[in-house]
Structures are given as C-alpha cells and as structure tokens.
Coordinates of C-alpha atoms in Angstrom, one line a residue:
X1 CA -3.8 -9.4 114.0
X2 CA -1.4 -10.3 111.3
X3 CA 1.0 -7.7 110.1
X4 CA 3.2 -8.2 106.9
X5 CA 5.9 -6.0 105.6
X6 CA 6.1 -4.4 102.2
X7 CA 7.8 -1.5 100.2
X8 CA 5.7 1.4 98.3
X9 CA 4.0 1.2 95.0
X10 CA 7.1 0.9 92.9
X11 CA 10.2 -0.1 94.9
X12 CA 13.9 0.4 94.7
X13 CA 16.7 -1.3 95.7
X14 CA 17.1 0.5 98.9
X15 CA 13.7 0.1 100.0
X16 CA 13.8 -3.1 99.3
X17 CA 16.7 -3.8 101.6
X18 CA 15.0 -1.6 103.9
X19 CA 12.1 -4.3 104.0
X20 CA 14.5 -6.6 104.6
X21 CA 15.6 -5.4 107.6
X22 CA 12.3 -4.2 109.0
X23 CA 11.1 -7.8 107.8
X24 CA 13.9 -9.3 110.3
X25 CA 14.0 -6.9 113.3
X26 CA 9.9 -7.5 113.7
X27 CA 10.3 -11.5 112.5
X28 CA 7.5 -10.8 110.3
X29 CA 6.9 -11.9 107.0
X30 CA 7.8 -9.8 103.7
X31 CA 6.0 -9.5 101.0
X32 CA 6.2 -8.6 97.1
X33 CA 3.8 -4.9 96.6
X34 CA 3.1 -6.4 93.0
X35 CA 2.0 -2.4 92.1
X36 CA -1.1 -2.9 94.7
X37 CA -3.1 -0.6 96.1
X38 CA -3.4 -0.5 100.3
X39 CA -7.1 -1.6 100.3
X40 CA -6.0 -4.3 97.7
X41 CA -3.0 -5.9 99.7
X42 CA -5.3 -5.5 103.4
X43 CA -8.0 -7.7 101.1
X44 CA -5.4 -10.2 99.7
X45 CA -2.7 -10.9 102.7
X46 CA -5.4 -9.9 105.4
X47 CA -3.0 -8.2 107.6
X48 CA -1.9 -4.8 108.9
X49 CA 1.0 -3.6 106.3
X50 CA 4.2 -1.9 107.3
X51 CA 5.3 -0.1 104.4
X52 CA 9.0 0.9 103.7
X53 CA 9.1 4.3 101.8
X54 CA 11.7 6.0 100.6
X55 CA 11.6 8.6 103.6
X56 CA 9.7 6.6 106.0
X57 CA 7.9 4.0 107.9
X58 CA 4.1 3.8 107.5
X59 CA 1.7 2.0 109.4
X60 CA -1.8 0.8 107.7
X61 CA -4.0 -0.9 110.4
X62 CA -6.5 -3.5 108.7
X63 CA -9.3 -0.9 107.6
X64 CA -7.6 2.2 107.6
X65 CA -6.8 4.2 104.4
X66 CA -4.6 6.2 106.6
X67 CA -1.3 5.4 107.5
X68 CA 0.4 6.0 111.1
X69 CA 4.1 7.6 110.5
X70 CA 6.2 9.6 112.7
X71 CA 6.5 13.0 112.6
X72 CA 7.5 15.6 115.6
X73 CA 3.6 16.9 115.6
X74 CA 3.1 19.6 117.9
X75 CA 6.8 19.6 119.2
X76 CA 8.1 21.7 116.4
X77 CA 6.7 24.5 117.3
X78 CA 6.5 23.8 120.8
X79 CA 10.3 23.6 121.3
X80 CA 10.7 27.0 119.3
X81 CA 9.1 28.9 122.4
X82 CA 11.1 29.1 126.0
X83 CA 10.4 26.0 127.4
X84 CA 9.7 27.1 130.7
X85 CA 7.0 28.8 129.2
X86 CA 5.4 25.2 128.3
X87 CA 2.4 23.7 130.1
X88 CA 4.0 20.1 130.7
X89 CA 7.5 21.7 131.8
X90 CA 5.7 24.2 133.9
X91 CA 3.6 21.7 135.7
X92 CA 5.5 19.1 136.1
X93 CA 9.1 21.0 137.5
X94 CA 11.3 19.1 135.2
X95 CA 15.1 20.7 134.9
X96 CA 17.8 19.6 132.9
X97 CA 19.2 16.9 133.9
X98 CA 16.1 14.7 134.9
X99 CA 14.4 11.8 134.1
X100 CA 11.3 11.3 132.2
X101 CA 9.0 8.8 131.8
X102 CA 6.0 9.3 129.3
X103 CA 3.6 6.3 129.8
X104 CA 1.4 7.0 126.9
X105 CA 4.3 8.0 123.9
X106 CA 1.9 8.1 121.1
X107 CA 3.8 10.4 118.4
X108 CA 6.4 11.6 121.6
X109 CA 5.7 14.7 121.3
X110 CA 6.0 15.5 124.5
X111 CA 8.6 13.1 124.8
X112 CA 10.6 15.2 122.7
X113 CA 9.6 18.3 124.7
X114 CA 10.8 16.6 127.7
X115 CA 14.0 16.0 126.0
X116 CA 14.8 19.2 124.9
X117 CA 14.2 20.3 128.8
X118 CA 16.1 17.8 130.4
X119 CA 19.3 17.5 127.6
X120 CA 22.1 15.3 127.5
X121 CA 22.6 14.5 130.9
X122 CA 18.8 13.7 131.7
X123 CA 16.8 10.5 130.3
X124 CA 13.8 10.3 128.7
X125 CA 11.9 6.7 128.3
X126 CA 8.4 6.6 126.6
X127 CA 6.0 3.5 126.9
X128 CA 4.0 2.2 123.7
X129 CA 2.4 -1.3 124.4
X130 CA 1.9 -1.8 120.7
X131 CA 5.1 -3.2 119.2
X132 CA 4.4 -2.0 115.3
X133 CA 3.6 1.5 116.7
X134 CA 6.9 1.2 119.2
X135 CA 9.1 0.3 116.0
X136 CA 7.9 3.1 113.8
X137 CA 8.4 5.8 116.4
X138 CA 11.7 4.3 117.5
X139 CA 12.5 4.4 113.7
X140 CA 11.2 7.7 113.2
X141 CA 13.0 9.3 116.1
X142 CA 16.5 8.1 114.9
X143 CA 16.1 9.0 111.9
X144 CA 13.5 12.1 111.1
X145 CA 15.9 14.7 109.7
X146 CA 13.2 17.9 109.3
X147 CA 13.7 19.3 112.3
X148 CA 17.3 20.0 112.7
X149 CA 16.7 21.6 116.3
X150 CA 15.9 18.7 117.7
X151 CA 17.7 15.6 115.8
X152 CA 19.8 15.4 119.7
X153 CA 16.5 15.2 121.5
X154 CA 14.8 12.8 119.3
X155 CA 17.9 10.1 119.7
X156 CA 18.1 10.4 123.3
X157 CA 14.2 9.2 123.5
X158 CA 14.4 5.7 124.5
X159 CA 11.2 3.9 123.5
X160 CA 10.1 0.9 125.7
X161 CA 7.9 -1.6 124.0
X162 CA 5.4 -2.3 126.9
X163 CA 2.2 -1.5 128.7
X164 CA 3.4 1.5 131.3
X165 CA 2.5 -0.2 134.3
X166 CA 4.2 -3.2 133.8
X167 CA 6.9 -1.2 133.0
X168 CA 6.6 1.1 136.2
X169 CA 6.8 -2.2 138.2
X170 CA 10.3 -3.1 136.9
X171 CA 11.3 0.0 138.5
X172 CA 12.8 1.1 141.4
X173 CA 11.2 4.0 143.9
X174 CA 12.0 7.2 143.5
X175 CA 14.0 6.3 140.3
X176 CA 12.2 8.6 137.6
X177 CA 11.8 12.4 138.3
X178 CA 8.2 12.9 136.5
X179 CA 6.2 10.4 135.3
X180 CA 3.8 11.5 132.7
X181 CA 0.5 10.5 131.5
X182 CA -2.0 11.6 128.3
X183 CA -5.1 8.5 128.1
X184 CA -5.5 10.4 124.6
X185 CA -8.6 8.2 123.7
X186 CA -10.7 9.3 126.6
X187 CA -12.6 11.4 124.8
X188 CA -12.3 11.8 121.2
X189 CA -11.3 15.2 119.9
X190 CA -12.2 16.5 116.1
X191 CA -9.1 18.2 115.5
X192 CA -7.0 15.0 117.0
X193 CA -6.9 13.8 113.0
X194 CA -3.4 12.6 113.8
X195 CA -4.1 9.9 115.6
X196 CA -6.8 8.4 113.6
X197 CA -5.3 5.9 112.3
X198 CA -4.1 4.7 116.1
X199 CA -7.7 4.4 117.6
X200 CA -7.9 0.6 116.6
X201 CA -4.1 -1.0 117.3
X202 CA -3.4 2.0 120.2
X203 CA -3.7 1.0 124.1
X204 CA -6.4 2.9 124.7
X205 CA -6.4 1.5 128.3
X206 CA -8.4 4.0 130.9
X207 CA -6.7 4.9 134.1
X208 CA -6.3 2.7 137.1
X209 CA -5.7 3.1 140.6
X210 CA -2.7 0.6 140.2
X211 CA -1.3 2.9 137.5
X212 CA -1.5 5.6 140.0
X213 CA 0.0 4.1 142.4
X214 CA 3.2 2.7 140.7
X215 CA 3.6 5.8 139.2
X216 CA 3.4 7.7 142.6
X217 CA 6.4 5.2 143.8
X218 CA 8.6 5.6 141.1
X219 CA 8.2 9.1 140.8
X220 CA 10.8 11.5 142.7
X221 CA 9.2 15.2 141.8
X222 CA 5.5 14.6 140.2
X223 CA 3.4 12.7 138.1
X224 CA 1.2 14.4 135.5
X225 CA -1.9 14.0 133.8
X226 CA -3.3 15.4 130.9
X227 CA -6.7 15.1 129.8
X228 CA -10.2 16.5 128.5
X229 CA -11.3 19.1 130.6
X230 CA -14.8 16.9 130.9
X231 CA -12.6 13.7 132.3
X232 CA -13.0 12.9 136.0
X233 CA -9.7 11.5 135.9
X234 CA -8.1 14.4 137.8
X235 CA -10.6 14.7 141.0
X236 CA -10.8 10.7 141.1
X237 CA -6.6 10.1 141.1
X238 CA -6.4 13.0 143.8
X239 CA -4.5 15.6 140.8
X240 CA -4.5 19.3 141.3
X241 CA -6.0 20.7 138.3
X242 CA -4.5 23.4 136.4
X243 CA -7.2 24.8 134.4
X244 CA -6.2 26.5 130.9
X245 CA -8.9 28.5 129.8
X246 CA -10.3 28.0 126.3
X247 CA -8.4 24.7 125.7
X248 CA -9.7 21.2 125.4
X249 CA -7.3 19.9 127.9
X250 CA -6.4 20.2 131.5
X251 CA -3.5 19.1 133.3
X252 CA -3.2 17.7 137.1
X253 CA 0.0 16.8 138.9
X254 CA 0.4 14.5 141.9
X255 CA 3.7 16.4 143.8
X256 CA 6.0 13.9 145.9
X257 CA 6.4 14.3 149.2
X258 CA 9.9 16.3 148.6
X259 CA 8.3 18.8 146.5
X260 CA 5.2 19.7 148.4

C-alpha cells in the first residue's frame, strides 16, 4: 500500500520541517495538506497518510477515520504500582538487569513495563513487522514527554522493524532472558478500541510452532504468552497457564531448563 507524508490541517513552519524529515527517513513522498480533510486526501493520493502534528505522529490507514499514535496506554498506571506485583513481571521472572524481547510491540506497553523492571543496565528490544507502525512508536518513545516517570524507560526501548521470528533467528541461544509474546488479534476484544485502527496494516500473524521454537532457544529464563482465555494457544505450545479470574486474558510461560 502506498503511504504519503503530510502535516495537519493548517501547518507551520516546524511541522513542516518535521515532514521533511519524516518524508526522508521513510523515503516516502511528501505532500502539500492543501486544508484537506483525512477521508479527502485517502480519496485523492490513495495512500495511507502519516501526518506530522504539532505533538505527534499519526497514522491513518487507507479507510480508517482513526489514526494510530503512540501513547504509553496501560503502562501509566501499570508502572505506578510495585512491579513485582505485575502479571508479566511476575510470570515471566525478569529482574533488573535483563534482557527483553517483546515480539508483538504493538503500543509497547509492556515494553515499557519491562523497562522500568529491568533499568539501565538491562535491554529491552520490541518487534513490529510493519515499518510505518515501527517509525511511529520509535518516534513516540523518544519523544512522548507526559509521563515524566518513565521518559528513561521509554528511550532505552529499542524497536526492531521486523517479523519476530526472523528476528529470533538472527539470534544467538540463550542470548535474551524472556521472550515475550501477545497475538493481540486472536480474538477481538470490545474494549481493545486502541488498536482499531492497527487491525488492517498490523501483523496479525497466528502462532507457529517455528516461533515457539526459536523463541525457546534464544530464551535464557522463559518465554511468555498472553492471550484470550478462549485461545488454545497455551495447551497447544506446551505453556503453563496462569489463570486470572474475571479477566479476558490468560498468561502461560514456557521456563528454560535453568529455571525449572
């Protein structure tokens, strides 16, 4: 799909320039907003639309009125409560100091979670196979400036523009501590509304027993799923289940050899 790079409604000189730069790192092309409307410039260019705002990058897939744009989601409150405390932290046994790789990065917020946990000297990659989407949240986490808290965590986040299992096979064994995993579109939920505008550009790739199994290499502690508690994902992959009553999701985690 085409994508083209514009500025809001009524630019200025520093979104301008802004476009500029987005127009170069993505080599795509840049074009004028002319005062149109979203649905008017998806009709006329027929392409997806980056848009450089004054605060932000926004995303507009090709029929969406609703743009993608990063935001620390459910990590703002998350990181406010002891972390140990958290679901992902708890299953998975990450400390500070190690490594993190989140195959499915979506909005990172556990990414950022993970972060937090781990600190300066651990390392936190996150996979998104869509390079617009990668961009934005790259963007987003260097420069998001609402949640003072976790402007350190967000910056470490290194974001990988790539499928996560051809990442995982660029990677040595045992060379990431936990190696996480949230297939978000296996089954839609209602109150997801953040991530509508992602269900057409988004990998929405199911689980494979390749995937499993590079991540079971490269990972030193655990790898973890989290998914609807309906999916057969966990029994299938060979993941203990941790049920959490009265949620929609479950998690599973696959412990390495030198943590069983």
């Amino acid at each position: 799909m085409k994508t083209v790079v514009t500025t809001a409604y009524r630019p200025t000189t520093a979104t301008l320039e802004w476009a500029e730069r987005v127009s170069a790192d993505l080599s795509l092309l840049q074009v004028p907003r002319n005062k149109r409307s979203i649905d008017r410039m998806h009709a006329d260019e027929k392409a997806d639309l980056v848009v450089c705002l004054k605060e932000r990058l926004e995303f507009y897939p090709r029929g969406k009125s609703e743009p993608f744009f990063f935001h620390p989601n459910s990590a703002a409150f998350r990181t406010k409560r002891p972390l140990e405390q958290d679901p992902l932290i708890d299953v998975s046994g990450l400390q500070s100091g190690d490594s993190f790789l989140d195959c499915t990065l979506g909005l990172a917020s556990d990414s950022i979670v993970a972060s937090q946990r781990v600190g300066e000297e651990g390392k936190v990659y996150g996979c998104e196979s869509h390079p617009i989407l990668a961009y934005v949240v790259r963007q987003g986490l260097g420069q998001y400036n609402g949640m003072p808290h976790l402007d350190e965590a967000m910056k470490r986040i290194e974001v990988v523009s790539s499928d996560a299992v051809s990442f995982l096979q660029t990677l040595d064994s045992d060379s990431i501590d936990v190696i996480y995993m949230d297939p978000m579109f296996t089954e839609e939920i209602t109150e997801a509304s953040n991530f509508t505008p992602l269900r057409g550009p988004a990998d929405q790739g199911q689980l494979t027993e390749l995937w499993i199994a590079e991540a079971k290499r490269v990972a030193r502690k655990s790898v973890v799923l989290k998914a609807h508690f309906r999916s057969e994902d966990f029994e299938r992959f060979g993941f203990t289940r941790r049920v959490r009553p009265n949620t929609k999701f479950h998690y599973g985690v696959i412990l390495c050899q030198t943590q069983k």
